[in-house]
PDB file of C-alpha atoms and ligand atoms in Angstrom:
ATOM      1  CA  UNK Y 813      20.180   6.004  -9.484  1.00 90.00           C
ATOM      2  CA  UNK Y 814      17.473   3.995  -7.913  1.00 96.00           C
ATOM      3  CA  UNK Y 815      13.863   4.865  -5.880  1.00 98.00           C
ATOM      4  CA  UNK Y 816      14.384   4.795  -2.475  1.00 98.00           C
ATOM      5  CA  UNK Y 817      11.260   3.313  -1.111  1.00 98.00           C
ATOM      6  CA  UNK Y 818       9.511   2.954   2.266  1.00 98.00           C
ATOM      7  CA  UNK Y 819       7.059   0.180   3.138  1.00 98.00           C
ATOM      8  CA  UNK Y 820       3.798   0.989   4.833  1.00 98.00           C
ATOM      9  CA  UNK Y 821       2.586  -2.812   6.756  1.00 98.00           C
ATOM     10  CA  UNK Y 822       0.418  -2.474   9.427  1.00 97.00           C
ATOM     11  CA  UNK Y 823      -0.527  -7.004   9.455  1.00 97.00           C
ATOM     12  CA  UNK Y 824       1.556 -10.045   7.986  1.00 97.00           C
ATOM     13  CA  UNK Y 825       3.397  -7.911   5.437  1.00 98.00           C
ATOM     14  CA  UNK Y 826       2.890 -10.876   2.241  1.00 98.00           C
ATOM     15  CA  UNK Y 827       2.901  -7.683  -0.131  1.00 98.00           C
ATOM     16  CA  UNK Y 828       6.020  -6.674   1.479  1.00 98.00           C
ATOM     17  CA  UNK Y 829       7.521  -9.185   0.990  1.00 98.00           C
ATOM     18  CA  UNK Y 830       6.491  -9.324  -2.457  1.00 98.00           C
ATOM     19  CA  UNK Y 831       8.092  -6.185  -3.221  1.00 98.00           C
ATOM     20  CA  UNK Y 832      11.234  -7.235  -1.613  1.00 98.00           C
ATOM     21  CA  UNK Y 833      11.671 -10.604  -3.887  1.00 98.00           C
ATOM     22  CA  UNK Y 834      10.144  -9.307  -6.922  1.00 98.00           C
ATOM     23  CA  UNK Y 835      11.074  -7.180 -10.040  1.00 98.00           C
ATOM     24  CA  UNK Y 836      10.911  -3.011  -8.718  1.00 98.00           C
ATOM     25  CA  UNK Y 837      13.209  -1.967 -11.600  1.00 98.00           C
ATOM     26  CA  UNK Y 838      14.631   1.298 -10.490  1.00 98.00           C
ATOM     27  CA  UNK Y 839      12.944   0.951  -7.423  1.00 98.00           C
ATOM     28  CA  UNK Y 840      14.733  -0.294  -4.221  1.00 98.00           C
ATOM     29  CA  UNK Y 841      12.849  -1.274  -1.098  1.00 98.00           C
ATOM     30  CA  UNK Y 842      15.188   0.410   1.601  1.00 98.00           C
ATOM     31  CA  UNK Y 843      13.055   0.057   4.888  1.00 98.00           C
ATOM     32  CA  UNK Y 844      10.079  -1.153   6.500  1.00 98.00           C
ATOM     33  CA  UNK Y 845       7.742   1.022   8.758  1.00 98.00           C
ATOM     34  CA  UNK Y 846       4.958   0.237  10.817  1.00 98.00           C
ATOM     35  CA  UNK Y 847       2.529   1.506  13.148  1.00 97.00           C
ATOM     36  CA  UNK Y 848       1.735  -1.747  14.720  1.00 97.00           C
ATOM     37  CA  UNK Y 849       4.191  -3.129  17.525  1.00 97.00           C
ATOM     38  CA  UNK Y 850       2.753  -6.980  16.372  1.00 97.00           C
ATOM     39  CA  UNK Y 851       3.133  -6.576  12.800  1.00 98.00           C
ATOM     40  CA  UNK Y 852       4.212  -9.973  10.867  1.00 98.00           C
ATOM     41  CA  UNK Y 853       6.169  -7.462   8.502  1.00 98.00           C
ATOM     42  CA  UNK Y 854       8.509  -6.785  11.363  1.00 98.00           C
ATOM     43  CA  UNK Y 855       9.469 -10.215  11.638  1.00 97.00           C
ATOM     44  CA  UNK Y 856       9.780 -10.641   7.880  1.00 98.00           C
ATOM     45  CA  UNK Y 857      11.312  -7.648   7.300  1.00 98.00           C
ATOM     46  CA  UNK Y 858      14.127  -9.427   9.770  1.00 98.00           C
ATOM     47  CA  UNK Y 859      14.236 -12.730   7.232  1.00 98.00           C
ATOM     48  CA  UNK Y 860      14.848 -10.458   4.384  1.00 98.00           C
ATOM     49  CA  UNK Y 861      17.288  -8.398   5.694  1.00 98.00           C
ATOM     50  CA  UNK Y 862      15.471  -5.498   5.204  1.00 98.00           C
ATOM     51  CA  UNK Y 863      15.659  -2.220   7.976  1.00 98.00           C
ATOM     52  CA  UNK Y 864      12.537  -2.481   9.932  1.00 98.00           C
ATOM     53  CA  UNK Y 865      11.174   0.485  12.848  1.00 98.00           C
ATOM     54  CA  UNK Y 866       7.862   0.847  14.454  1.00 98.00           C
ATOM     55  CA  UNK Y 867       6.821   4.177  14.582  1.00 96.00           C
ATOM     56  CA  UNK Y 868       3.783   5.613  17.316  1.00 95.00           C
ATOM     57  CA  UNK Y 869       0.897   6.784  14.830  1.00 95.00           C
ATOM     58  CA  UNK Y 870      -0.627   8.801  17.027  1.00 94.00           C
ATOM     59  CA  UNK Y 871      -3.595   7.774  20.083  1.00 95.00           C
ATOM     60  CA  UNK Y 872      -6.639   7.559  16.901  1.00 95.00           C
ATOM     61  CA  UNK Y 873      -6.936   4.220  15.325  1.00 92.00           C
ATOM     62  CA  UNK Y 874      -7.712   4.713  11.751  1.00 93.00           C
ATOM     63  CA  UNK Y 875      -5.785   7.834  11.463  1.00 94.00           C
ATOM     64  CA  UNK Y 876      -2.366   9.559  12.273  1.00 94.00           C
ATOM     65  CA  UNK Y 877      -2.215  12.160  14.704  1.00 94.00           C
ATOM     66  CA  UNK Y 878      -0.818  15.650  12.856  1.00 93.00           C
ATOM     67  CA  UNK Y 879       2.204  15.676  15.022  1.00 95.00           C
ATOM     68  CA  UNK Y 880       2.765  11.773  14.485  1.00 96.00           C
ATOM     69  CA  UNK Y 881       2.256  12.236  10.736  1.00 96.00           C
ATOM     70  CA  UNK Y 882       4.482  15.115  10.943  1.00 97.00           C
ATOM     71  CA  UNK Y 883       7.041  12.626  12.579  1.00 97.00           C
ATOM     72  CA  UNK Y 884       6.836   9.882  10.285  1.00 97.00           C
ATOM     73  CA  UNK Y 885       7.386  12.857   7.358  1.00 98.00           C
ATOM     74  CA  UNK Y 886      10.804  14.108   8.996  1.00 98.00           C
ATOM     75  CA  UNK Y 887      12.246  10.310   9.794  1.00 98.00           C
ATOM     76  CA  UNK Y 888      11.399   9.685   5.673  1.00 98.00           C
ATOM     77  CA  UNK Y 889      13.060  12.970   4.743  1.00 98.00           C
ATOM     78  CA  UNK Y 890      15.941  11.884   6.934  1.00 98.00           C
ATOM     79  CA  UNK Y 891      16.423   8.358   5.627  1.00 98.00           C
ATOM     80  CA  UNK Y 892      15.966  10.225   1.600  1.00 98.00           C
ATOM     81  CA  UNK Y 893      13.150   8.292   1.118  1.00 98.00           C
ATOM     82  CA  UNK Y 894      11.310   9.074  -2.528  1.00 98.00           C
ATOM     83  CA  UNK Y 895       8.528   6.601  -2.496  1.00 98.00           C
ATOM     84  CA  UNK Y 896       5.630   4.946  -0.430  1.00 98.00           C
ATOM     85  CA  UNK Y 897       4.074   1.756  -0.813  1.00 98.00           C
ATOM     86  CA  UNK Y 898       1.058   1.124   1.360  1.00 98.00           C
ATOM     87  CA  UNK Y 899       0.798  -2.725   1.670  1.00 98.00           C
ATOM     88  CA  UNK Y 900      -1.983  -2.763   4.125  1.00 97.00           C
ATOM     89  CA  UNK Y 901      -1.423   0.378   6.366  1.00 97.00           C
ATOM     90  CA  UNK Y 902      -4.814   0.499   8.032  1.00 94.00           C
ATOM     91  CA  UNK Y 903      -4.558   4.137   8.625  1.00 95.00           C
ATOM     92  CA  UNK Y 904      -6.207   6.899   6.446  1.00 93.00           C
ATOM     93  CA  UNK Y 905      -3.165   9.262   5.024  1.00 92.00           C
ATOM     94  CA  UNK Y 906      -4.533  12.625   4.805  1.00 87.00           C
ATOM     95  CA  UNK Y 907      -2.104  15.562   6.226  1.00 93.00           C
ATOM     96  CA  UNK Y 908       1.305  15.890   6.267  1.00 96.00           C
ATOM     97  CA  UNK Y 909       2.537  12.715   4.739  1.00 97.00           C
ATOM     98  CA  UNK Y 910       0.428  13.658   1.459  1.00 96.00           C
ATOM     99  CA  UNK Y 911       1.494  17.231   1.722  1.00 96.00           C
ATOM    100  CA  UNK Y 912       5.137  15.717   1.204  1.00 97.00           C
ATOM    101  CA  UNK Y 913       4.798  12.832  -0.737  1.00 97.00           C
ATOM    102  CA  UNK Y 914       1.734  14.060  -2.793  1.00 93.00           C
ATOM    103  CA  UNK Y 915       1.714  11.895  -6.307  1.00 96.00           C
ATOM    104  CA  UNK Y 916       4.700   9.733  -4.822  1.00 97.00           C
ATOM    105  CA  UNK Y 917       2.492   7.103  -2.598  1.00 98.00           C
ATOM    106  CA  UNK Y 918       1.353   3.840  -4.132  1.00 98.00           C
ATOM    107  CA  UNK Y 919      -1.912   1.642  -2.601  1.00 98.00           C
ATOM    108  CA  UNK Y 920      -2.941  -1.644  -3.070  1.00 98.00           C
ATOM    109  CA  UNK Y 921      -6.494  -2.463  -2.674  1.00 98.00           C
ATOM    110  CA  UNK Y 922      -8.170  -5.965  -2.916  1.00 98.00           C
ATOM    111  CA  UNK Y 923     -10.908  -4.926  -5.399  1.00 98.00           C
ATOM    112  CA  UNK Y 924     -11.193  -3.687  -8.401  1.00 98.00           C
ATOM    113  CA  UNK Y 925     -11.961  -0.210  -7.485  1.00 98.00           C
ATOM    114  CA  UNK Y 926     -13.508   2.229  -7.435  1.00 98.00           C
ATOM    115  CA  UNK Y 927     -16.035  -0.792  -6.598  1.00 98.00           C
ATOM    116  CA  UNK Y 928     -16.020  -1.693  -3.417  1.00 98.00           C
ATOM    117  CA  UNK Y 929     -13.414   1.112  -1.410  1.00 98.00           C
ATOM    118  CA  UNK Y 930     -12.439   0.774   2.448  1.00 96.00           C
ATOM    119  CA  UNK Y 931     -12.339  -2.111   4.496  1.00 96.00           C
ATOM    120  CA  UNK Y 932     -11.912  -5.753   3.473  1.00 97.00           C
ATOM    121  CA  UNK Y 933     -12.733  -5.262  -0.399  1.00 98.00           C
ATOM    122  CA  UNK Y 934     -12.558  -8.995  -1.295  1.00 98.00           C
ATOM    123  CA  UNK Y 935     -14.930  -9.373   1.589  1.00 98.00           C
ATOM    124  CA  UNK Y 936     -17.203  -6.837   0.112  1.00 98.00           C
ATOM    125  CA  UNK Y 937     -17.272  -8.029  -3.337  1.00 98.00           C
ATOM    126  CA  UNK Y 938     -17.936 -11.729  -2.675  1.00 98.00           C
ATOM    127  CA  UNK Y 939     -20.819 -10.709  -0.435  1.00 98.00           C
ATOM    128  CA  UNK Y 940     -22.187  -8.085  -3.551  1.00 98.00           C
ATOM    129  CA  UNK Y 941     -22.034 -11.525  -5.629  1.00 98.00           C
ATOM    130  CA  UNK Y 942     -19.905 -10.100  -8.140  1.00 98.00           C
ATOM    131  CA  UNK Y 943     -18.428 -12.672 -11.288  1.00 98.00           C
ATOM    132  CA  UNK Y 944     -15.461 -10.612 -11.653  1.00 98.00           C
ATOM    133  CA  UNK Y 945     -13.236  -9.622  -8.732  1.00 98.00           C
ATOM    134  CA  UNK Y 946      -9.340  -8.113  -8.263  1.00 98.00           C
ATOM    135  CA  UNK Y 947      -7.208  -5.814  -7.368  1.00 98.00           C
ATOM    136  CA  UNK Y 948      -6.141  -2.304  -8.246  1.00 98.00           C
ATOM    137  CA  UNK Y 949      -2.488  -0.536  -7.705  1.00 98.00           C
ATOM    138  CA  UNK Y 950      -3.147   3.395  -7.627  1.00 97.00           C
ATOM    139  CA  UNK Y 951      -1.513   6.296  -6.231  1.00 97.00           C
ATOM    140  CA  UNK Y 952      -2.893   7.765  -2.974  1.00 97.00           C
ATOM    141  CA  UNK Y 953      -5.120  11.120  -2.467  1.00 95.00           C
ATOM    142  CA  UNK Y 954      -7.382  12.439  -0.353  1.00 92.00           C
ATOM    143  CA  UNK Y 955      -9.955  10.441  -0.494  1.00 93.00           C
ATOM    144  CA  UNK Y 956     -10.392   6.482   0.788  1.00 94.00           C
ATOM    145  CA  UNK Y 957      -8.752   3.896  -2.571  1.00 96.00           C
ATOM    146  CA  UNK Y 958     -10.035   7.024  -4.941  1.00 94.00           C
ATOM    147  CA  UNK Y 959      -6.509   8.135  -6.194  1.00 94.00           C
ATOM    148  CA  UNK Y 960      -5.296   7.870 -10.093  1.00 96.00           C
ATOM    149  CA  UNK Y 961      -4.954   3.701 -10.746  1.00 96.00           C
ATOM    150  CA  UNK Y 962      -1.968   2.403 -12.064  1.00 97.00           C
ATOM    151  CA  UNK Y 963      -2.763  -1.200 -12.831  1.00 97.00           C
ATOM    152  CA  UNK Y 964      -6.059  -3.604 -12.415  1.00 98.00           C
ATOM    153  CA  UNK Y 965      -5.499  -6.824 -12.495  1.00 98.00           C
ATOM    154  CA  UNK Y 966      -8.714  -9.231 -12.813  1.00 98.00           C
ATOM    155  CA  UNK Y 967      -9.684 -12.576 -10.644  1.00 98.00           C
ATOM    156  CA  UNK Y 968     -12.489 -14.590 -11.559  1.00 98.00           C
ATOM    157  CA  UNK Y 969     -15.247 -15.790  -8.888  1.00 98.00           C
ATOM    158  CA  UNK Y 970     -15.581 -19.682  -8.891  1.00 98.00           C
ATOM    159  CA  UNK Y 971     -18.909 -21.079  -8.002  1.00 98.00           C
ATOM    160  CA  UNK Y 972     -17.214 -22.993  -4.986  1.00 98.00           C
ATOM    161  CA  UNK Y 973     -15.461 -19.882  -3.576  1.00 98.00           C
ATOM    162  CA  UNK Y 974     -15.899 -18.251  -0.107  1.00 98.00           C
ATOM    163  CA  UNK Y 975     -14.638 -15.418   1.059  1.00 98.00           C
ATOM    164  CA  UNK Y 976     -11.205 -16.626   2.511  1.00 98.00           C
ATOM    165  CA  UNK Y 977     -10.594 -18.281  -0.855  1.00 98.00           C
ATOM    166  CA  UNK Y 978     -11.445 -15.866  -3.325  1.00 98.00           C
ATOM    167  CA  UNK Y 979      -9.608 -13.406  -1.111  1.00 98.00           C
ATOM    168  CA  UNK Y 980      -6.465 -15.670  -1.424  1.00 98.00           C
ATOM    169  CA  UNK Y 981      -6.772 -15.856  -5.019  1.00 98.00           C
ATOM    170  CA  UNK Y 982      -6.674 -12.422  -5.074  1.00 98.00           C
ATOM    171  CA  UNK Y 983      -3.636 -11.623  -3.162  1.00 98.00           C
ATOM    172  CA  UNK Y 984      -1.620 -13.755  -5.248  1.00 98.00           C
ATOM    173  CA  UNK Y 985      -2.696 -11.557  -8.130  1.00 98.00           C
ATOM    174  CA  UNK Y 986      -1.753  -8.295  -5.611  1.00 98.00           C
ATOM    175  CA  UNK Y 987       2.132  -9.742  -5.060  1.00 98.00           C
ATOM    176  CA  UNK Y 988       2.111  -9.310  -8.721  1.00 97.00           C
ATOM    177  CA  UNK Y 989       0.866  -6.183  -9.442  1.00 98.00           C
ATOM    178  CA  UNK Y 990       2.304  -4.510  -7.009  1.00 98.00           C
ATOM    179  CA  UNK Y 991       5.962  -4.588  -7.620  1.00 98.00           C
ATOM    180  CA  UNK Y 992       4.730  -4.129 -11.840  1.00 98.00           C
ATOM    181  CA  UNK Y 993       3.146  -0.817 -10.515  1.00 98.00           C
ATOM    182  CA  UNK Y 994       6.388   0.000  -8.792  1.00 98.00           C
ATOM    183  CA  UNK Y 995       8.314  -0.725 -11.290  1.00 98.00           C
ATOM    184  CA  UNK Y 996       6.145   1.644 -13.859  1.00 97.00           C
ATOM    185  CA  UNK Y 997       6.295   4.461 -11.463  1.00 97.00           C
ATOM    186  CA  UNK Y 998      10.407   4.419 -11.430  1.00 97.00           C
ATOM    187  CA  UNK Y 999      10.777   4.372 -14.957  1.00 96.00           C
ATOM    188  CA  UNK Y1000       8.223   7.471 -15.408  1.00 94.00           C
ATOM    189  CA  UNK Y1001       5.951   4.895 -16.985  1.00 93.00           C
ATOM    190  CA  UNK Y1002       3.491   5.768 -14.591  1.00 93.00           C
ATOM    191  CA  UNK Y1003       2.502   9.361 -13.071  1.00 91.00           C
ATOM    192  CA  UNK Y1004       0.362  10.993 -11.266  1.00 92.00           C
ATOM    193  CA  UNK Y1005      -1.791  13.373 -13.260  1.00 80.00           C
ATOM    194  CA  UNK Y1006      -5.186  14.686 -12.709  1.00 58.00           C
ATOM    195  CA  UNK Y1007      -6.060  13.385 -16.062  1.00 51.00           C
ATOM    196  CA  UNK Y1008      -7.987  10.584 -15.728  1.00 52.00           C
ATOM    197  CA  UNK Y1009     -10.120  12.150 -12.701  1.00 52.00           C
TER     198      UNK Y1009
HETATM  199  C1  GRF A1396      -4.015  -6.720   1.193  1.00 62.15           C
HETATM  200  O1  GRF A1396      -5.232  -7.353   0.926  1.00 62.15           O
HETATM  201  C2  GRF A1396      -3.986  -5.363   0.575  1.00 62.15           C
HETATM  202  O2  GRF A1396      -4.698  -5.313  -0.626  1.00 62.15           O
HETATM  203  C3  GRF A1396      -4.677  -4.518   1.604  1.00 62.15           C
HETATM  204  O3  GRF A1396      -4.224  -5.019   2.834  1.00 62.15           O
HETATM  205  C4  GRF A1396      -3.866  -6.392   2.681  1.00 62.15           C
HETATM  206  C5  GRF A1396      -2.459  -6.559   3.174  1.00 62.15           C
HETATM  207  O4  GRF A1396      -2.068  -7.895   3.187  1.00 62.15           O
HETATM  208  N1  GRF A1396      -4.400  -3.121   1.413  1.00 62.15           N
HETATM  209  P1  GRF A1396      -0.570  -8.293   3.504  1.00 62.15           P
HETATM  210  O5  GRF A1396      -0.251  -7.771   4.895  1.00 62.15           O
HETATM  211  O6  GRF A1396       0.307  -7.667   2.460  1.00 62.15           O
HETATM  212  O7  GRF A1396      -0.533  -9.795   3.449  1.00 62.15           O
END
């Protein structure tokens, strides 16, 4: 039986779609939520023919209200939903939705953490002057991009980079990784554990 998973897309969705067209083993991408009306995933979740709902977050902007989160809990539960893949929620997960779904939501992260957490991590790490940038696949916890890692996946800074382009070459590397962590997860490859903390 496969995964049932739900999409997390708050911007232009490219890791969604990633998942969608690439190799989840077990796992199958079943729907698409989002907590911004102007999302590009909403329009590509339409192209792929993939079920697609907008869902009010709550009046904070970084952060779910607890009712919201509540809400967003019961409409997963509802749709048997078994798995969460943040592709660029820009929200902070911290109540219900972990309390649920604890050791069964995935994150990617444009850095190759636990360098260079939060906001705009390619950003970060071009401006630190790093040789060595990427991106990390790890499952979610309380804290911000601190949770168990899954996969890392390594992108080399070119003397003629900027921002936009090493952040580019990174994302490429993300559409990768992300569906390989998926895929790891389903088969029991990958778990959460304490262990490595
Ligand atoms: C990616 O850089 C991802 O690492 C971060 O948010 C961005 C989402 O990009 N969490 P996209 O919407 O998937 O193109």
């Amino acid at each position: 039986m496969k995964t049932k998973i739900a999409v997390f897309a708050s911007g232009t969705g490219s890791n969604f779609k990633a998942l969608v067209q690439g190799d989840t083993g077990d796992g199958e991408i079943k729907l698409l939520l989002t907590d911004n009306k102007d999302a590009g995933a909403l329009a590509l979740a339409e192209t792929l023919g993939i079920e697609a709902f907008y869902k009010y977050p709550g009046k904070f902007k970084t952060k779910f209200s607890v009712k919201e989160e509540q809400n967003w809990v019961d409409f997963l539960i509802k749709k048997n939903i078994q798995l969460i893949c943040l592709a660029g929620l820009m929200r902070i997960i911290k109540g219900p939705l972990l309390e649920e779904f604890q050791g069964r939501i995935l994150n990617i992260h444009p850095s190759l953490l636990p360098s260079f957490p939060g906001l705009d991590g390619a950003g970060q790490a071009f401006r630190y002057g790093v040789k060595i940038a990427g991106c990390t696949v790890h499952y979610v916890d309380k804290g911000t991009d601190t949770g168990p890692i899954i996969f890392q996946e390594a992108v080399q800074v070119l003397d003629t980079d900027n921002r936009d382009s090493l952040a580019a070459r990174i994302l490429k590397k993300e559409h990768e990784l992300f569906s390989k962590a998926v895929k790891a997860h389903c088969s029991g490859r990958a778990v959460y554990s304490m262990v490595n903390r």
